[in-house]
CSV table of C-alpha atoms and ligand atoms in Angstrom, one decimal:
chain,number,residue,atom,x,y,z
A,1,MET,CA,27.0,7.2,12.9
A,2,ALA,CA,25.3,7.9,16.4
A,3,SER,CA,21.8,9.2,16.1
A,4,ILE,CA,21.6,12.7,17.0
A,5,PHE,CA,19.6,11.6,20.3
A,6,SER,CA,22.6,9.2,20.9
A,7,GLN,CA,24.8,12.5,20.3
A,8,ILE,CA,22.9,14.3,23.0
A,9,VAL,CA,22.5,11.3,25.2
A,10,ALA,CA,26.7,11.2,25.1
A,11,GLY,CA,26.5,14.8,25.8
A,12,ASP,CA,28.1,15.6,22.4
A,13,ILE,CA,25.2,17.7,21.3
A,14,PRO,CA,23.5,20.2,24.5
A,15,ALA,CA,19.7,19.5,25.6
A,16,ARG,CA,17.6,20.7,27.8
A,17,VAL,CA,17.2,17.9,29.7
A,18,VAL,CA,14.6,17.4,32.3
A,19,TYR,CA,15.1,13.6,34.0
A,20,GLU,CA,17.5,11.1,33.3
A,21,ASP,CA,17.8,7.5,34.8
A,22,GLU,CA,20.0,4.5,33.8
A,23,THR,CA,18.3,3.5,30.8
A,24,THR,CA,15.9,6.5,29.6
A,25,LEU,CA,16.3,10.0,29.2
A,26,ALA,CA,13.9,13.1,28.7
A,27,PHE,CA,14.3,16.3,27.1
A,28,LEU,CA,12.6,19.2,25.3
A,29,ASP,CA,12.0,19.1,21.9
A,30,VAL,CA,14.6,21.8,20.4
A,31,ASN,CA,11.0,22.7,17.9
A,32,PRO,CA,8.3,22.8,20.3
A,33,LEU,CA,4.8,22.2,19.0
A,34,ALA,CA,3.8,23.8,22.7
A,35,PRO,CA,5.3,25.2,25.5
A,36,GLY,CA,6.9,21.9,27.3
A,37,HIS,CA,7.0,19.7,24.2
A,38,THR,CA,9.2,16.7,25.8
A,39,LEU,CA,11.0,13.9,24.1
A,40,VAL,CA,11.5,10.6,25.9
A,41,ILE,CA,14.0,8.2,24.9
A,42,PRO,CA,15.7,4.7,25.7
A,43,LYS,CA,19.4,5.8,25.8
A,44,GLU,CA,20.4,2.9,24.0
A,45,GLU,CA,19.9,3.3,19.9
A,46,TYR,CA,16.5,1.5,18.5
A,47,GLU,CA,14.8,2.3,15.9
A,48,ARG,CA,11.1,1.5,16.4
A,49,LEU,CA,8.8,0.7,19.2
A,50,ASN,CA,9.4,-3.4,18.5
A,51,ASP,CA,12.8,-3.3,18.4
A,52,VAL,CA,13.3,-2.1,22.3
A,53,PRO,CA,13.7,-5.1,24.4
A,54,ALA,CA,10.9,-5.5,26.9
A,55,ASP,CA,12.8,-4.6,29.9
A,56,VAL,CA,13.8,-1.5,28.2
A,57,ALA,CA,10.3,-0.6,26.9
A,58,ALA,CA,8.9,-1.0,30.4
A,59,ASP,CA,11.4,1.4,31.6
A,60,LEU,CA,10.4,3.8,29.0
A,61,TYR,CA,6.8,3.4,30.1
A,62,ALA,CA,8.0,4.3,33.8
A,63,THR,CA,9.8,7.5,32.6
A,64,LEU,CA,6.3,8.8,30.4
A,65,HIS,CA,4.3,7.8,33.2
A,66,ARG,CA,6.6,10.0,35.3
A,67,LEU,CA,7.2,12.9,33.3
A,68,VAL,CA,3.4,13.3,31.7
A,69,PRO,CA,1.7,14.9,35.0
A,70,ALA,CA,5.4,16.4,35.4
A,71,VAL,CA,5.5,18.5,32.4
A,72,GLU,CA,1.6,19.1,32.2
A,73,ALA,CA,2.3,21.1,35.7
A,74,ALA,CA,4.9,22.7,34.5
A,75,VAL,CA,3.1,24.7,31.9
A,76,ASP,CA,-0.1,24.5,33.3
A,77,ALA,CA,-1.9,22.0,30.4
A,78,ASP,CA,-4.9,21.3,30.5
A,79,ALA,CA,-4.2,17.7,29.0
A,80,SER,CA,-1.4,15.9,26.7
A,81,THR,CA,-1.1,14.5,23.5
A,82,VAL,CA,1.7,11.5,23.9
A,83,ALA,CA,2.5,9.8,20.7
A,84,PHE,CA,5.3,8.2,18.9
A,85,ASN,CA,5.9,8.4,15.2
A,86,ASN,CA,6.8,4.5,14.6
A,87,GLY,CA,8.4,4.4,11.2
A,88,GLU,CA,9.4,6.7,8.4
A,89,ALA,CA,6.0,6.7,6.7
A,90,ALA,CA,4.2,7.8,9.6
A,91,GLY,CA,6.7,10.7,9.9
A,92,GLN,CA,9.7,9.6,12.2
A,93,GLU,CA,12.2,11.4,11.0
A,94,VAL,CA,14.9,11.0,13.4
A,95,PRO,CA,15.2,7.0,13.7
A,96,HIS,CA,15.9,6.4,17.6
A,97,VAL,CA,12.3,5.4,19.6
A,98,HIS,CA,11.4,8.7,21.2
A,99,ALA,CA,8.1,9.6,22.4
A,100,HIS,CA,6.6,12.9,22.3
A,101,ILE,CA,4.9,14.5,25.4
A,102,VAL,CA,2.6,17.7,23.4
A,103,PRO,CA,0.8,19.6,26.1
A,104,ARG,CA,-2.5,20.6,25.4
A,105,PHE,CA,-4.7,23.6,26.6
A,106,THR,CA,-8.4,24.1,25.9
A,107,GLY,CA,-9.0,25.7,22.4
A,108,ASP,CA,-5.2,25.7,21.5
A,109,GLY,CA,-6.8,24.9,18.1
A,110,GLY,CA,-4.8,21.6,17.8
A,111,GLY,CA,-6.5,18.3,16.7
A,112,PRO,CA,-6.9,14.9,18.6
A,113,ILE,CA,-4.8,11.7,17.2
A,114,HIS,CA,-7.5,10.8,15.1
A,115,ALA,CA,-6.6,14.0,12.7
A,116,ILE,CA,-3.1,12.0,11.8
A,117,ALA,CA,-5.3,9.9,8.5
A,118,GLY,CA,-5.4,11.0,5.4
A,119,GLU,CA,-8.4,9.3,3.6
A,120,THR,CA,-9.8,6.7,6.3
A,121,PRO,CA,-11.1,3.3,5.2
A,122,ASP,CA,-14.7,2.2,4.8
A,123,LEU,CA,-14.3,-1.1,6.3
A,124,GLU,CA,-17.5,-3.6,6.5
A,125,ASP,CA,-17.9,-6.0,9.2
A,126,ASP,CA,-16.1,-9.0,7.4
A,127,ASP,CA,-13.0,-6.9,6.7
A,128,LEU,CA,-12.6,-5.6,10.5
A,129,ASP,CA,-13.2,-9.7,11.8
A,130,ALA,CA,-10.8,-10.7,9.1
A,131,ILE,CA,-8.0,-7.9,10.1
A,132,ALA,CA,-8.7,-8.6,13.8
A,133,ASP,CA,-8.2,-12.6,13.5
A,134,GLU,CA,-4.9,-11.7,11.2
A,135,ILE,CA,-3.6,-9.5,14.2
A,136,ASP,CA,-4.6,-12.3,17.2
A,137,ALA,CA,-2.8,-14.8,15.2
A,138,ARG,CA,0.7,-13.0,15.1
A,139,VAL,CA,0.6,-11.8,18.9
B,1,5GP,P1,10.3,12.8,14.5
B,1,5GP,O1,9.5,13.4,13.6
B,1,5GP,O2,11.3,11.7,14.4
B,1,5GP,O3,9.2,11.9,15.5
B,1,5GP,O4,10.3,14.1,15.6
B,1,5GP,C1,11.5,14.0,15.6
B,1,5GP,C2,11.7,15.7,17.0
B,1,5GP,O5,13.0,15.7,17.3
B,1,5GP,C3,11.3,16.7,16.2
B,1,5GP,O6,10.0,16.9,16.9
B,1,5GP,C4,12.2,17.4,16.0
B,1,5GP,O7,11.9,18.8,16.0
B,1,5GP,C5,13.2,16.9,17.3
B,1,5GP,N1,14.5,17.1,17.2
B,1,5GP,C6,15.4,16.8,16.2
B,1,5GP,N2,17.1,17.2,16.1
B,1,5GP,C7,16.9,17.6,17.6
B,1,5GP,C8,17.6,17.9,18.4
B,1,5GP,O8,19.0,18.2,18.5
B,1,5GP,N3,17.8,18.4,19.6
B,1,5GP,C9,16.2,18.5,20.5
B,1,5GP,N4,16.2,18.4,21.6
B,1,5GP,N5,15.4,18.0,19.6
B,1,5GP,C10,15.5,17.5,18.4
């Protein structure tokens, strides 16, 4: 079964499309966190960020780069939070990669991206060094 976003790409489900090119699509979130809340997706269905091929990832970033100032200007926002929920444990509900562009306004009562954490870990320098090494060994 195609994801809800693939159905939008196919035109089977209506959406307020604000930008489209060969590989990416942007449309308003049906349940906006702020006026102008926009989703940017690759048209092909990939579940997680790391599933997206590099050329499509570059297209996705190019669309984000283009859309962020347009969205902010359209709703006269002061800033925006741009984020991916990457995987179910991170809150991803639609298994089709999508970036959220959430316009932000001074004093809107929202938090920074740091607010996503539950209990923050208490890590020593040694722990941080070991984690950095583990990541470095895998890239
Ligand atoms: P997630 O939690 O997966 O990062 O976010 C999914 C987002 O997709 C939610 O913000 C939700 O409001 C939005 N969404 C879910 N279904 C639809 C839909 O059919 N149309 C549109 N435009 N947005 C949707």
